[in-house]
Amino acid sequence: MRANWRRPRTGGLLTLALAIALLPWFLPNAFFFDVAINVGLAAIVCVGLNLLIGYAGQISLGHAGFFGLGAYCSAILTQRYGWPPTLALLSGMLLVGVLAFAVARPILRLRGHYLAMATLGLGIIIAIVLNQETALTGGPDGMPVGRFAVFGLAIDGDWMWYWLVGGALLVTVWLALNLIESPIGRALRAVHGAEIAAATAGVDTTRYKVLVFVLSAVLASFAGSLFAHYTGFLTPDEATFFRSIEFVTMVVLGGMASVFGSVVGAAILTALPQFLTVFQDYEQVVFGLVLMLVMIFLPRGLVPSLLGYAARSG
Amino acid sequence: MAEFLQFLFSGITVGAIYALVALGFSIIYNASHVINFAQGEFVMIGGMATVFVAAAGVPLPLAALAAIALAVAVGLAIERFGVRPARDASVVTLIIITIGASIFLRGMAGVLFDKNFHSLPAFSGERPLRIAGATLLPQSLWVLGTTLLVALLLWLFFGRTLTGKAIMASAHNRLAAQLVGIDTRHVLLLSFGLAGALGAIGGILIAPLAPTHFQVGVMLGLKGFAAAILGGLGSGPGAILGGLSIGIAEAMSAGYLSSAYKDAVAFVIILLVLFLRPSGLLGRAAIDRV
């Protein structure tokens, strides 16, 4: 088959790879590297979450719980039990995967606001456990996390972290795009469009919803583990309801059912607070206002709205 | 027994506040199928505004009325400038708009009021009543009495008045309500104002018992949402039942098990209930029209 460069799986992926490869040469200092790395980590979570929200049409207000659980798995297993970081990261993904799988069936039976409530509740329970199990997690004071290492190679410094996170993001986006264009992706879109019709046509709707839920949770856990090692210090704040909302907002801001939109949304919402600090006390006021305005005037999200605009005028 | 009674009293008191928040959720949900995540901020506004207006020398009852008026105005503004322009947006978009509103309000409260804890004096003294070995603060009676009165008034409003019936009609079927001449936009505005008043009343009632703070609305809002879902979204009696159940369960588990996980109780209950009965205690099962 002839490669079609306008298709996201080829052209889009190449553009992203190019952007990731070129960006660090223009970053003036460590502060910008830090923002870029945090954008990458948030984008990994959002690409996964967008599969669930944008493609399967299921909302989750608790993904920071999975992010936090992965982060603390890495932190606890490496710090308190001396496990190698990669093994700890994989164990975190396994644990979160099993947890997500266990709750997925009863949770995904729910619709709309009931689903929002259940995922929100799950996330808050995780956050409270992380806050209260002081012996393991250090409680609200947080705990330090050691360096990340892949097969003995310690990841250290801005550049190494940048390439690790950038590479991980690229692989995540590639996986997501492949999933969307596979029969699973078609089935998901059918579930989103009309679940009963899809079920009538023989699509095992529950199976696909569970699959995407577990996948998005595991990706969040993966990003959480990397985040824990990258920042070197972890507090339960990373698992709060507010963080979950941030992830959902990134997805919706960038554009639902747009993989690249999630990357853009993650970039904007991660960078925004850094630059809003000039507003000092008014930071939250401005943040809330921006959130409302974008949702009111660009309800489809930035990337789909802009692409639509480009398609009409070009 | 005295211990049990003690926990029951504190559970019912807190539960009544959750019930007021849950009623606000349900009223807005009925009128618009929107979940207003800024509901908890009304509670915060009620408490904080009363504290600050009273501190300016205004007598407490007048300060409380001013705070309620402020919360109503905020509720109307959220509907008019946040929800109405995005009427046809998806559920997720509307959820984020109201969350944006709540972050905005919290930020404003942090700037306009302050970031300290405040509390109000009890409405009629601090001397506790003794009932079968347990103590009951007069303020708890205020909380319960006012909640009951509010519930009664709401019941009369929705069952007996034309405006109330119009709201119920638009909740059941928007298009049909429009066809018989009900201005459904008006209904939406009204329900946001009403929810604002309910939240603020809750915030004022609880301020003498639990200190208020510019971020107090987050947990109260989420637990009120849990209470509304527990009772079945959109059901008035359900909201009250849900609020009281969560309040009592919280107090019991804090008393007999551990206070560390008190805040988790509401969410554990809600998960269990949703797993077993996906549309809440008093809610009807959702039926899909194909």
Tab-separated table of N, CA, C and O in Angstrom, chain A residues 53 59 61 103 106-107 109-122 124-125 128-130 132-133 196-197 241-242 245 248-249 252-253 256 281-282 284-289 291-292 295-297 299, chain B residues 29 33 35 37 81-82 85-86 89-93 95-97 99-101 103-104 106-108 111 115 214 218-219 222 225-226 229 232-233 260-261 263-264 267-268 270-271 274-276 278-280 288 290:
chain	number	residue	atom	x	y	z
A	53	ILE	N	-11.695	8.277	26.320
A	53	ILE	CA	-12.709	9.334	26.248
A	53	ILE	C	-13.133	9.599	24.809
A	53	ILE	O	-14.315	9.611	24.477
A	59	ILE	N	-15.994	8.324	30.058
A	59	ILE	CA	-15.232	9.333	30.786
A	59	ILE	C	-14.535	8.689	31.985
A	59	ILE	O	-15.008	7.706	32.534
A	61	LEU	N	-12.738	10.255	35.568
A	61	LEU	CA	-12.282	11.376	36.390
A	61	LEU	C	-11.333	10.868	37.465
A	61	LEU	O	-11.181	11.493	38.507
A	103	VAL	N	-11.883	-3.696	38.238
A	103	VAL	CA	-13.002	-2.766	38.422
A	103	VAL	C	-13.680	-2.401	37.098
A	103	VAL	O	-14.770	-1.837	37.090
A	106	PRO	N	-17.618	-3.911	36.290
A	106	PRO	CA	-18.725	-3.208	36.951
A	106	PRO	C	-18.758	-1.720	36.639
A	106	PRO	O	-19.824	-1.142	36.486
A	107	ILE	N	-17.588	-1.076	36.510
A	107	ILE	CA	-17.571	0.377	36.294
A	107	ILE	C	-18.082	0.723	34.904
A	107	ILE	O	-18.872	1.646	34.729
A	109	ARG	N	-20.111	-0.710	33.074
A	109	ARG	CA	-21.539	-0.954	32.874
A	109	ARG	C	-22.305	0.349	33.061
A	109	ARG	O	-23.407	0.510	32.585
A	110	LEU	N	-21.685	1.270	33.819
A	110	LEU	CA	-22.356	2.526	34.152
A	110	LEU	C	-22.282	3.489	32.983
A	110	LEU	O	-21.436	3.373	32.119
A	111	ARG	N	-23.176	4.470	33.005
A	111	ARG	CA	-23.212	5.445	31.921
A	111	ARG	C	-23.015	6.852	32.444
A	111	ARG	O	-23.372	7.149	33.572
A	112	GLY	N	-22.547	7.707	31.583
A	112	GLY	CA	-22.532	9.155	31.806
A	112	GLY	C	-22.054	9.567	33.190
A	112	GLY	O	-20.934	9.261	33.582
A	113	HIS	N	-22.952	10.240	33.923
A	113	HIS	CA	-22.556	10.802	35.206
A	113	HIS	C	-22.262	9.728	36.241
A	113	HIS	O	-21.471	9.939	37.148
A	114	TYR	N	-22.898	8.566	36.116
A	114	TYR	CA	-22.644	7.498	37.075
A	114	TYR	C	-21.234	6.961	36.875
A	114	TYR	O	-20.530	6.637	37.825
A	115	LEU	N	-20.817	6.885	35.615
A	115	LEU	CA	-19.454	6.454	35.313
A	115	LEU	C	-18.462	7.489	35.834
A	115	LEU	O	-17.441	7.147	36.433
A	116	ALA	N	-18.788	8.783	35.632
A	116	ALA	CA	-17.925	9.851	36.136
A	116	ALA	C	-17.758	9.706	37.635
A	116	ALA	O	-16.656	9.802	38.175
A	117	MET	N	-18.874	9.451	38.346
A	117	MET	CA	-18.833	9.311	39.799
A	117	MET	C	-17.961	8.136	40.218
A	117	MET	O	-17.144	8.247	41.137
A	118	ALA	N	-18.128	6.986	39.563
A	118	ALA	CA	-17.396	5.787	39.964
A	118	ALA	C	-15.896	5.965	39.767
A	118	ALA	O	-15.100	5.644	40.652
A	119	THR	N	-15.482	6.523	38.631
A	119	THR	CA	-14.051	6.702	38.390
A	119	THR	C	-13.487	7.770	39.334
A	119	THR	O	-12.375	7.628	39.831
A	120	LEU	N	-14.285	8.802	39.565
A	120	LEU	CA	-13.881	9.846	40.515
A	120	LEU	C	-13.673	9.239	41.906
A	120	LEU	O	-12.663	9.487	42.565
A	121	GLY	N	-14.620	8.402	42.331
A	121	GLY	CA	-14.529	7.764	43.643
A	121	GLY	C	-13.291	6.898	43.753
A	121	GLY	O	-12.550	6.972	44.737
A	122	LEU	N	-13.035	6.117	42.727
A	122	LEU	CA	-11.874	5.228	42.718
A	122	LEU	C	-10.592	6.041	42.863
A	122	LEU	O	-9.716	5.718	43.672
A	124	ILE	N	-10.212	9.055	44.138
A	124	ILE	CA	-10.104	9.682	45.458
A	124	ILE	C	-9.707	8.663	46.515
A	124	ILE	O	-8.878	8.942	47.389
A	125	ILE	N	-10.253	7.441	46.413
A	125	ILE	CA	-9.886	6.410	47.388
A	125	ILE	C	-8.383	6.127	47.299
A	125	ILE	O	-7.689	6.054	48.314
A	128	ILE	N	-6.516	8.920	48.964
A	128	ILE	CA	-6.606	8.886	50.425
A	128	ILE	C	-5.707	7.795	50.999
A	128	ILE	O	-5.004	8.000	51.991
A	129	VAL	N	-5.686	6.630	50.339
A	129	VAL	CA	-4.815	5.549	50.811
A	129	VAL	C	-3.352	6.005	50.772
A	129	VAL	O	-2.600	5.806	51.729
A	130	LEU	N	-2.945	6.657	49.674
A	130	LEU	CA	-1.563	7.132	49.567
A	130	LEU	C	-1.246	8.138	50.665
A	130	LEU	O	-0.136	8.190	51.181
A	132	GLN	N	-2.706	8.213	53.695
A	132	GLN	CA	-2.829	7.658	55.045
A	132	GLN	C	-1.805	6.579	55.370
A	132	GLN	O	-1.445	6.404	56.529
A	133	GLU	N	-1.357	5.817	54.380
A	133	GLU	CA	-0.422	4.717	54.667
A	133	GLU	C	0.988	5.274	54.841
A	133	GLU	O	1.904	4.986	54.067
A	196	ILE	N	-25.645	0.286	21.394
A	196	ILE	CA	-26.578	-0.836	21.214
A	196	ILE	C	-26.515	-1.373	19.792
A	196	ILE	O	-26.508	-2.587	19.557
A	197	ALA	N	-26.394	-0.426	18.826
A	197	ALA	CA	-26.281	-0.853	17.433
A	197	ALA	C	-25.023	-1.691	17.248
A	197	ALA	O	-25.036	-2.720	16.563
A	241	PHE	N	-7.832	14.459	42.888
A	241	PHE	CA	-8.936	14.709	41.959
A	241	PHE	C	-8.557	15.822	40.986
A	241	PHE	O	-8.844	15.752	39.788
A	242	PHE	N	-7.868	16.844	41.499
A	242	PHE	CA	-7.510	17.980	40.649
A	242	PHE	C	-6.603	17.550	39.500
A	242	PHE	O	-6.758	18.009	38.368
A	245	ILE	N	-8.638	15.841	36.875
A	245	ILE	CA	-9.334	16.836	36.075
A	245	ILE	C	-8.386	17.453	35.056
A	245	ILE	O	-8.744	17.679	33.906
A	248	VAL	N	-8.053	15.097	32.103
A	248	VAL	CA	-9.246	15.128	31.243
A	248	VAL	C	-9.292	16.435	30.457
A	248	VAL	O	-9.606	16.455	29.261
A	249	THR	N	-8.955	17.542	31.139
A	249	THR	CA	-8.989	18.837	30.475
A	249	THR	C	-7.992	18.900	29.321
A	249	THR	O	-8.293	19.442	28.255
A	252	VAL	N	-9.575	17.092	26.407
A	252	VAL	CA	-10.685	17.810	25.788
A	252	VAL	C	-10.200	19.095	25.123
A	252	VAL	O	-10.665	19.470	24.055
A	253	LEU	N	-9.244	19.765	25.771
A	253	LEU	CA	-8.688	20.998	25.210
A	253	LEU	C	-8.023	20.724	23.863
A	253	LEU	O	-8.240	21.440	22.888
A	256	MET	N	-11.013	15.818	21.518
A	256	MET	CA	-11.329	14.423	21.724
A	256	MET	C	-11.147	13.669	20.412
A	256	MET	O	-11.351	14.228	19.339
A	281	ASP	N	-1.261	35.607	42.764
A	281	ASP	CA	-2.487	35.229	43.457
A	281	ASP	C	-3.630	34.936	42.491
A	281	ASP	O	-4.557	34.208	42.814
A	282	TYR	N	-3.558	35.528	41.300
A	282	TYR	CA	-4.660	35.366	40.362
A	282	TYR	C	-4.491	34.142	39.461
A	282	TYR	O	-5.255	33.949	38.529
A	284	GLN	N	-5.051	30.892	39.835
A	284	GLN	CA	-6.222	30.008	39.738
A	284	GLN	C	-7.377	30.687	39.012
A	284	GLN	O	-8.082	30.051	38.244
A	285	VAL	N	-7.545	31.980	39.258
A	285	VAL	CA	-8.623	32.727	38.615
A	285	VAL	C	-8.453	32.669	37.090
A	285	VAL	O	-9.388	32.340	36.359
A	286	VAL	N	-7.230	32.963	36.637
A	286	VAL	CA	-6.963	32.960	35.198
A	286	VAL	C	-7.110	31.552	34.629
A	286	VAL	O	-7.711	31.360	33.567
A	287	PHE	N	-6.574	30.562	35.358
A	287	PHE	CA	-6.660	29.178	34.891
A	287	PHE	C	-8.115	28.753	34.704
A	287	PHE	O	-8.488	28.210	33.659
A	288	GLY	N	-8.952	29.024	35.702
A	288	GLY	CA	-10.366	28.660	35.611
A	288	GLY	C	-11.051	29.361	34.453
A	288	GLY	O	-11.843	28.767	33.716
A	289	LEU	N	-10.703	30.625	34.275
A	289	LEU	CA	-11.310	31.426	33.215
A	289	LEU	C	-10.924	30.884	31.829
A	289	LEU	O	-11.779	30.718	30.952
A	291	LEU	N	-9.993	27.892	31.101
A	291	LEU	CA	-10.665	26.604	30.947
A	291	LEU	C	-12.088	26.790	30.423
A	291	LEU	O	-12.520	26.142	29.460
A	292	MET	N	-12.824	27.723	31.052
A	292	MET	CA	-14.216	27.935	30.656
A	292	MET	C	-14.298	28.492	29.236
A	292	MET	O	-15.100	28.034	28.425
A	295	MET	N	-13.553	25.934	26.496
A	295	MET	CA	-14.611	24.933	26.364
A	295	MET	C	-15.869	25.525	25.729
A	295	MET	O	-16.593	24.860	25.007
A	296	ILE	N	-16.120	26.812	26.007
A	296	ILE	CA	-17.318	27.434	25.457
A	296	ILE	C	-17.136	27.727	23.968
A	296	ILE	O	-18.011	27.454	23.148
A	297	PHE	N	-15.959	28.257	23.618
A	297	PHE	CA	-15.798	28.712	22.243
A	297	PHE	C	-15.184	27.659	21.320
A	297	PHE	O	-15.340	27.733	20.112
A	299	PRO	N	-15.548	23.947	21.685
A	299	PRO	CA	-15.932	22.724	22.393
A	299	PRO	C	-15.352	21.453	21.761
A	299	PRO	O	-15.244	20.433	22.419
B	29	TYR	N	-29.445	19.091	37.847
B	29	TYR	CA	-29.448	17.949	36.938
B	29	TYR	C	-30.827	17.771	36.305
B	29	TYR	O	-30.956	17.532	35.103
B	33	HIS	N	-29.735	18.390	32.956
B	33	HIS	CA	-28.856	17.231	32.782
B	33	HIS	C	-27.390	17.623	32.832
B	33	HIS	O	-26.540	16.974	32.239
B	35	ILE	N	-24.157	18.277	35.393
B	35	ILE	CA	-23.656	18.123	36.756
B	35	ILE	C	-22.833	19.353	37.045
B	35	ILE	O	-21.845	19.616	36.376
B	37	PHE	N	-20.254	20.988	38.914
B	37	PHE	CA	-19.170	20.711	39.845
B	37	PHE	C	-18.802	21.925	40.690
B	37	PHE	O	-17.929	21.847	41.534
B	81	PHE	N	-23.406	32.740	31.865
B	81	PHE	CA	-22.171	32.962	31.121
B	81	PHE	C	-21.349	31.702	30.902
B	81	PHE	O	-20.429	31.689	30.087
B	82	GLY	N	-21.647	30.624	31.650
B	82	GLY	CA	-20.864	29.403	31.484
B	82	GLY	C	-21.627	28.317	30.760
B	82	GLY	O	-21.165	27.758	29.775
B	85	PRO	N	-24.053	29.441	27.021
B	85	PRO	CA	-23.388	29.536	25.713
B	85	PRO	C	-22.950	28.179	25.169
B	85	PRO	O	-22.659	28.058	23.988
B	86	ALA	N	-22.874	27.164	26.025
B	86	ALA	CA	-22.388	25.847	25.585
B	86	ALA	C	-23.490	24.803	25.667
B	86	ALA	O	-23.224	23.623	25.836
B	89	ALA	N	-23.138	21.413	23.911
B	89	ALA	CA	-21.867	20.701	24.027
B	89	ALA	C	-22.071	19.350	24.717
B	89	ALA	O	-23.122	19.088	25.292
B	90	SER	N	-21.032	18.507	24.655
B	90	SER	CA	-21.135	17.169	25.231
B	90	SER	C	-21.074	17.239	26.758
B	90	SER	O	-20.733	18.268	27.340
B	91	VAL	N	-21.419	16.111	27.383
B	91	VAL	CA	-21.403	16.020	28.845
B	91	VAL	C	-20.026	16.375	29.401
B	91	VAL	O	-19.906	17.142	30.354
B	92	VAL	N	-18.975	15.824	28.764
B	92	VAL	CA	-17.618	16.062	29.263
B	92	VAL	C	-17.282	17.549	29.213
B	92	VAL	O	-16.729	18.122	30.157
B	93	THR	N	-17.649	18.209	28.097
B	93	THR	CA	-17.372	19.642	27.954
B	93	THR	C	-18.069	20.434	29.053
B	93	THR	O	-17.468	21.310	29.674
B	95	ILE	N	-19.054	19.362	31.968
B	95	ILE	CA	-18.410	19.058	33.254
B	95	ILE	C	-17.176	19.938	33.419
B	95	ILE	O	-16.958	20.543	34.470
B	96	ILE	N	-16.385	20.060	32.349
B	96	ILE	CA	-15.156	20.851	32.465
B	96	ILE	C	-15.474	22.335	32.631
B	96	ILE	O	-14.791	23.042	33.365
B	97	ILE	N	-16.535	22.806	31.985
B	97	ILE	CA	-16.909	24.213	32.173
B	97	ILE	C	-17.248	24.496	33.633
B	97	ILE	O	-16.770	25.470	34.216
B	99	ILE	N	-16.278	22.787	36.192
B	99	ILE	CA	-15.050	22.651	36.980
B	99	ILE	C	-14.205	23.912	36.843
B	99	ILE	O	-13.634	24.410	37.820
B	100	GLY	N	-14.161	24.464	35.607
B	100	GLY	CA	-13.451	25.727	35.385
B	100	GLY	C	-14.046	26.815	36.270
B	100	GLY	O	-13.326	27.583	36.904
B	101	ALA	N	-15.380	26.841	36.333
B	101	ALA	CA	-16.056	27.834	37.177
B	101	ALA	C	-15.660	27.655	38.635
B	101	ALA	O	-15.431	28.633	39.351
B	103	ILE	N	-12.887	26.334	39.868
B	103	ILE	CA	-11.498	26.769	40.081
B	103	ILE	C	-11.440	28.297	40.129
B	103	ILE	O	-10.780	28.891	40.982
B	104	PHE	N	-12.176	28.925	39.203
B	104	PHE	CA	-12.248	30.384	39.154
B	104	PHE	C	-12.763	30.956	40.481
B	104	PHE	O	-12.180	31.864	41.058
B	106	ARG	N	-12.875	29.518	43.450
B	106	ARG	CA	-11.954	29.250	44.542
B	106	ARG	C	-10.818	30.276	44.513
B	106	ARG	O	-10.406	30.812	45.538
B	107	GLY	N	-10.330	30.546	43.294
B	107	GLY	CA	-9.261	31.531	43.146
B	107	GLY	C	-9.719	32.904	43.619
B	107	GLY	O	-9.021	33.585	44.367
B	108	MET	N	-10.930	33.288	43.200
B	108	MET	CA	-11.466	34.592	43.592
B	108	MET	C	-11.616	34.669	45.113
B	108	MET	O	-11.312	35.690	45.728
B	111	VAL	N	-8.484	35.354	46.830
B	111	VAL	CA	-8.010	36.734	46.676
B	111	VAL	C	-8.908	37.717	47.441
B	111	VAL	O	-8.437	38.554	48.199
B	115	LYS	N	-6.972	33.262	52.888
B	115	LYS	CA	-6.717	31.823	52.845
B	115	LYS	C	-6.651	31.215	54.239
B	115	LYS	O	-6.030	30.189	54.446
B	214	PHE	N	-11.276	28.796	52.076
B	214	PHE	CA	-11.604	28.998	50.664
B	214	PHE	C	-11.597	27.705	49.851
B	214	PHE	O	-12.120	27.658	48.754
B	218	VAL	N	-14.373	21.855	47.925
B	218	VAL	CA	-13.986	20.725	47.073
B	218	VAL	C	-14.569	19.419	47.606
B	218	VAL	O	-15.338	18.734	46.924
B	219	MET	N	-14.201	19.075	48.861
B	219	MET	CA	-14.650	17.808	49.418
B	219	MET	C	-16.162	17.797	49.632
B	219	MET	O	-16.823	16.807	49.351
B	222	LEU	N	-17.846	17.160	46.319
B	222	LEU	CA	-17.713	15.777	45.842
B	222	LEU	C	-18.577	14.823	46.663
B	222	LEU	O	-19.206	13.923	46.122
B	225	PHE	N	-22.115	15.294	45.701
B	225	PHE	CA	-22.342	14.591	44.429
B	225	PHE	C	-22.536	13.097	44.691
B	225	PHE	O	-23.464	12.471	44.162
B	226	ALA	N	-21.666	12.531	45.552
B	226	ALA	CA	-21.804	11.117	45.916
B	226	ALA	C	-23.172	10.866	46.536
B	226	ALA	O	-23.837	9.869	46.223
B	229	ILE	N	-25.853	10.875	43.831
B	229	ILE	CA	-25.799	9.650	43.045
B	229	ILE	C	-26.327	8.477	43.865
B	229	ILE	O	-27.065	7.629	43.372
B	232	GLY	N	-29.871	8.463	43.862
B	232	GLY	CA	-30.442	8.421	42.517
B	232	GLY	C	-30.507	9.847	42.001
B	232	GLY	O	-31.279	10.655	42.520
B	233	LEU	N	-29.708	10.177	40.986
B	233	LEU	CA	-29.624	11.551	40.486
B	233	LEU	C	-30.995	12.082	40.105
B	233	LEU	O	-31.748	11.418	39.400
B	260	ALA	N	-8.879	7.933	60.110
B	260	ALA	CA	-7.974	8.211	58.997
B	260	ALA	C	-8.708	8.085	57.662
B	260	ALA	O	-8.465	8.846	56.736
B	261	TYR	N	-9.595	7.100	57.570
B	261	TYR	CA	-10.252	6.849	56.290
B	261	TYR	C	-11.673	7.423	56.236
B	261	TYR	O	-12.479	7.015	55.411
B	263	ASP	N	-12.811	10.240	55.138
B	263	ASP	CA	-13.154	10.859	53.854
B	263	ASP	C	-13.357	9.841	52.739
B	263	ASP	O	-13.960	10.144	51.714
B	264	ALA	N	-12.829	8.626	52.914
B	264	ALA	CA	-12.953	7.621	51.864
B	264	ALA	C	-14.305	6.912	51.917
B	264	ALA	O	-14.745	6.330	50.920
B	267	PHE	N	-16.968	7.417	49.273
B	267	PHE	CA	-16.645	6.927	47.935
B	267	PHE	C	-16.646	5.405	47.869
B	267	PHE	O	-16.981	4.821	46.849
B	268	VAL	N	-16.281	4.763	49.007
B	268	VAL	CA	-16.375	3.308	49.040
B	268	VAL	C	-17.843	2.895	48.925
B	268	VAL	O	-18.204	2.000	48.150
B	270	ILE	N	-20.294	4.574	47.604
B	270	ILE	CA	-20.848	4.866	46.297
B	270	ILE	C	-20.388	3.830	45.266
B	270	ILE	O	-21.158	3.407	44.405
B	271	LEU	N	-19.129	3.372	45.384
B	271	LEU	CA	-18.660	2.359	44.439
B	271	LEU	C	-19.435	1.060	44.619
B	271	LEU	O	-19.891	0.445	43.651
B	274	LEU	N	-22.967	1.467	43.308
B	274	LEU	CA	-23.023	1.526	41.842
B	274	LEU	C	-22.760	0.157	41.217
B	274	LEU	O	-23.308	-0.172	40.170
B	275	PHE	N	-21.899	-0.635	41.875
B	275	PHE	CA	-21.639	-1.971	41.345
B	275	PHE	C	-22.888	-2.835	41.440
B	275	PHE	O	-23.194	-3.627	40.560
B	276	LEU	N	-23.627	-2.659	42.554
B	276	LEU	CA	-24.782	-3.528	42.772
B	276	LEU	C	-26.056	-2.972	42.149
B	276	LEU	O	-26.902	-3.710	41.656
B	278	PRO	N	-26.738	0.092	39.668
B	278	PRO	CA	-26.123	1.172	38.894
B	278	PRO	C	-26.908	2.475	38.847
B	278	PRO	O	-26.344	3.490	38.485
B	279	SER	N	-28.192	2.521	39.200
B	279	SER	CA	-28.850	3.820	39.118
B	279	SER	C	-29.219	4.390	40.487
B	279	SER	O	-30.132	5.197	40.607
B	280	GLY	N	-28.489	3.962	41.527
B	280	GLY	CA	-28.689	4.555	42.843
B	280	GLY	C	-29.838	3.921	43.599
B	280	GLY	O	-30.566	3.075	43.062
B	288	ASP	N	-32.457	2.894	27.308
B	288	ASP	CA	-31.977	3.530	26.086
B	288	ASP	C	-33.045	3.498	25.023
B	288	ASP	O	-33.677	2.469	24.791
B	290	VAL	N	-33.699	3.444	21.192
B	290	VAL	CA	-32.858	3.099	20.042
B	290	VAL	C	-33.496	3.630	18.765
B	290	VAL	O	-34.704	3.507	18.594
